[in-house]
XYZ file of C-alpha atoms in Angstrom:
245
model
C -29.600 166.014 135.434
C -26.076 166.717 134.186
C -23.561 168.533 136.430
C -23.463 172.265 135.850
C -20.064 173.071 137.360
C -16.783 172.100 135.763
C -13.855 170.849 137.831
C -10.385 170.680 136.275
C -7.767 168.471 137.942
C -4.139 169.208 137.125
C -2.122 166.011 137.097
C -5.336 164.035 137.121
C -3.820 160.854 135.686
C -1.357 160.474 138.569
C -1.684 158.577 141.828
C -3.446 161.284 143.849
C -4.951 163.105 140.880
C -6.790 160.041 139.595
C -8.293 159.503 143.038
C -9.499 163.123 143.017
C -11.030 162.668 139.556
C -12.811 159.502 140.700
C -14.161 161.168 143.853
C -15.280 164.257 141.933
C -17.290 162.174 139.460
C -18.764 160.139 142.325
C -20.013 163.222 144.180
C -22.236 164.072 141.201
C -21.747 167.837 141.366
C -19.121 168.283 138.655
C -18.278 167.646 135.053
C -14.670 166.520 135.550
C -11.676 167.160 133.301
C -8.001 166.355 133.773
C -4.993 168.133 132.282
C -1.643 166.362 132.137
C 1.217 165.830 129.721
C 0.161 162.303 128.814
C -3.624 162.663 128.900
C -5.598 159.509 129.668
C -3.823 157.065 132.007
C -2.446 154.006 130.230
C -2.780 151.775 133.271
C -5.664 153.086 135.398
C -6.189 151.814 138.914
C -8.906 149.127 138.654
C -10.257 150.218 142.056
C -11.328 153.545 140.522
C -14.600 152.902 138.728
C -15.581 156.434 137.664
C -12.636 157.408 135.468
C -14.491 156.676 132.224
C -16.580 159.794 132.899
C -13.508 162.058 133.008
C -12.523 164.217 130.027
C -8.789 163.568 129.572
C -6.911 166.564 128.179
C -3.300 166.374 127.053
C -1.070 169.418 127.497
C 1.672 171.161 129.448
C 0.469 173.140 132.463
C 3.669 175.205 132.270
C 2.539 176.492 128.857
C 0.452 179.654 129.324
C -1.307 179.225 126.004
C -2.298 175.670 126.882
C -3.616 176.832 130.244
C -5.736 179.595 128.747
C -7.225 177.164 126.224
C -8.109 174.498 128.782
C -9.016 176.603 131.839
C -11.846 178.495 130.120
C -15.157 177.465 131.621
C -13.626 175.824 134.698
C -15.347 176.740 137.953
C -12.984 174.838 140.249
C -9.333 173.909 139.694
C -7.415 171.416 141.846
C -3.659 170.984 141.466
C -2.263 167.556 142.299
C 1.054 168.318 140.596
C 4.291 167.213 142.217
C 7.537 165.476 141.360
C 10.976 164.691 142.744
C 14.365 165.511 141.235
C 16.880 168.325 141.461
C 15.964 171.365 143.535
C 15.611 173.429 140.371
C 13.317 170.844 138.815
C 11.162 170.588 141.944
C 10.850 174.373 142.255
C 9.525 174.414 138.710
C 7.123 171.479 138.979
C 5.982 171.825 142.604
C 5.944 175.619 142.599
C 5.965 177.370 139.215
C 3.485 175.003 137.557
C 0.794 175.582 140.177
C 1.554 179.312 140.449
C 1.003 179.664 136.698
C -2.183 177.632 137.047
C -3.437 179.947 139.785
C -2.898 182.968 137.554
C -4.701 181.352 134.629
C -7.547 180.078 136.800
C -8.151 183.554 138.231
C -7.976 185.295 134.864
C -10.344 182.772 133.281
C -13.024 183.134 135.922
C -12.554 180.117 138.186
C -14.238 180.628 141.552
C -12.104 178.362 143.757
C -8.780 176.531 143.827
C -7.545 173.408 145.599
C -3.996 172.209 146.125
C -2.304 169.083 147.481
C 0.634 170.512 149.414
C 2.791 168.940 152.158
C 2.642 168.593 155.932
C 6.221 169.878 156.058
C 5.310 173.328 154.705
C 5.890 175.933 157.399
C 7.763 173.471 159.614
C 11.160 173.299 157.956
C 13.948 175.863 157.727
C 16.135 174.401 154.996
C 19.125 175.786 153.158
C 18.502 176.196 149.412
C 21.293 173.674 148.820
C 19.590 170.992 150.938
C 18.074 168.032 149.078
C 14.268 168.354 148.854
C 14.430 172.135 149.433
C 12.913 172.709 145.991
C 10.001 170.400 146.740
C 8.938 172.059 149.981
C 9.794 175.616 148.972
C 7.949 175.165 145.692
C 4.867 173.952 147.557
C 5.140 176.881 149.995
C 5.351 179.413 147.143
C 2.339 177.828 145.478
C 0.348 178.066 148.706
C 1.040 181.790 148.958
C -0.064 182.364 145.366
C -3.317 180.473 145.992
C -4.116 182.351 149.204
C -3.470 185.655 147.434
C -5.578 184.953 144.327
C -8.377 182.987 146.052
C -8.367 184.312 149.634
C -11.887 183.188 150.464
C -12.282 180.159 148.227
C -9.271 177.871 148.517
C -8.645 174.452 150.000
C -4.999 173.624 150.709
C -4.324 170.085 151.894
C -1.158 169.336 153.881
C -0.768 165.548 154.037
C 2.377 163.602 154.793
C 2.951 160.250 153.089
C -0.217 159.330 151.175
C -0.966 155.616 151.255
C -3.349 153.361 149.394
C -3.430 151.144 146.282
C -1.079 152.643 143.700
C -0.251 151.677 140.147
C 3.476 151.622 139.353
C 3.545 151.605 135.580
C 1.615 148.493 134.548
C 2.262 146.841 137.913
C -0.247 146.933 140.712
C -2.119 148.185 142.434
C 0.715 148.144 144.971
C -0.812 148.204 148.503
C 1.036 151.142 150.080
C -1.451 150.990 152.953
C 0.401 147.930 154.279
C 3.236 150.304 155.173
C 1.454 153.620 155.678
C -1.358 152.494 157.980
C 0.871 150.746 160.592
C 3.424 153.577 160.635
C 0.633 156.109 160.995
C -0.769 154.134 163.947
C 2.595 154.077 165.706
C 3.106 157.773 164.992
C -0.298 158.907 166.282
C -1.974 156.304 168.501
C 0.666 154.940 170.903
C 0.753 157.621 173.562
C 4.263 158.363 174.894
C 5.896 156.404 172.071
C 4.083 158.512 169.494
C 5.087 161.686 171.344
C 8.751 160.697 171.211
C 8.513 159.932 167.496
C 6.745 163.216 166.814
C 9.560 165.140 168.504
C 12.079 163.964 165.890
C 12.564 166.694 163.239
C 11.128 165.851 159.818
C 10.672 162.136 160.608
C 8.202 162.884 163.390
C 6.066 165.035 161.126
C 6.026 162.410 158.407
C 5.167 159.545 160.776
C 2.276 161.510 162.310
C 0.965 162.931 159.020
C 0.327 159.835 156.899
C -3.171 159.733 155.402
C -5.218 157.447 153.110
C -5.329 158.546 149.486
C -9.125 158.186 149.428
C -9.396 160.698 152.286
C -7.173 163.174 150.435
C -9.399 162.915 147.356
C -12.658 163.319 149.275
C -11.274 166.204 151.332
C -10.197 168.068 148.200
C -13.500 167.566 146.401
C -15.907 168.050 149.292
C -14.101 171.154 150.556
C -14.722 172.796 147.184
C -18.126 171.404 146.262
C -20.251 174.157 147.827
C -21.193 177.577 146.483
C -18.207 179.903 146.229
C -19.679 182.374 148.745
C -19.683 179.782 151.544
C -16.527 177.817 150.766
C -14.085 180.104 152.566
C -10.330 179.593 152.633
C -9.227 176.397 154.331
C -5.946 174.696 155.180
C -6.544 171.046 155.998
C -3.911 169.384 158.169
C -3.559 165.569 158.367
C -6.022 165.289 161.258
C -8.576 167.229 159.185
C -7.994 165.082 156.119
C -8.468 161.822 158.071
C -12.027 162.892 158.923
C -12.904 162.231 155.274
C -11.865 158.552 155.531
């Protein structure tokens, strides 16, 4: 029996997005599509065995016309969009792109929306001139748009550093878990030492918020795989995300 609900992943050919696509196909409840500038990944992660079932769409999520054309018929939309650069660039990619997607998803009849945000959202009070301000403020603005448009049917994930096998161009997979897993252990499982680390602004949050990429993908998909009337609005913190490992 073919899936009857359509899930659209924004940025689905990226590191986190491809994991979400793979998990969504594996769960068997969705027909999965991905929208990104470059379409199908040129160097897919060989650990992800379900990507051949994904419909790879090429387009610019910042283009309203492109969104309207590709969002029609989507029941669930998950944004895994993010990038680093100037504050202005990050505001646009980490904030405006998802905010526009929220508007298009709502107007085209989507029932729920998921978003990969950051553990630092709501914890930092940064000056607009501070490096990385655009990244975190963009994510925070996107969260507010999602909660407003999908108050009872959203899943917002707030991970820190996301570790796991990652393709870097044609190289890899690079085992980021060799760094992320030990640091996460020190930041969360070593009693008084972990408490001291967690008290350090910014660094403490990052060290205690690292999560496996597979858990992020499963958390995003499984949190939005039920009927829209029972999904509810959810914010998943790192400790919630790890339960999907």
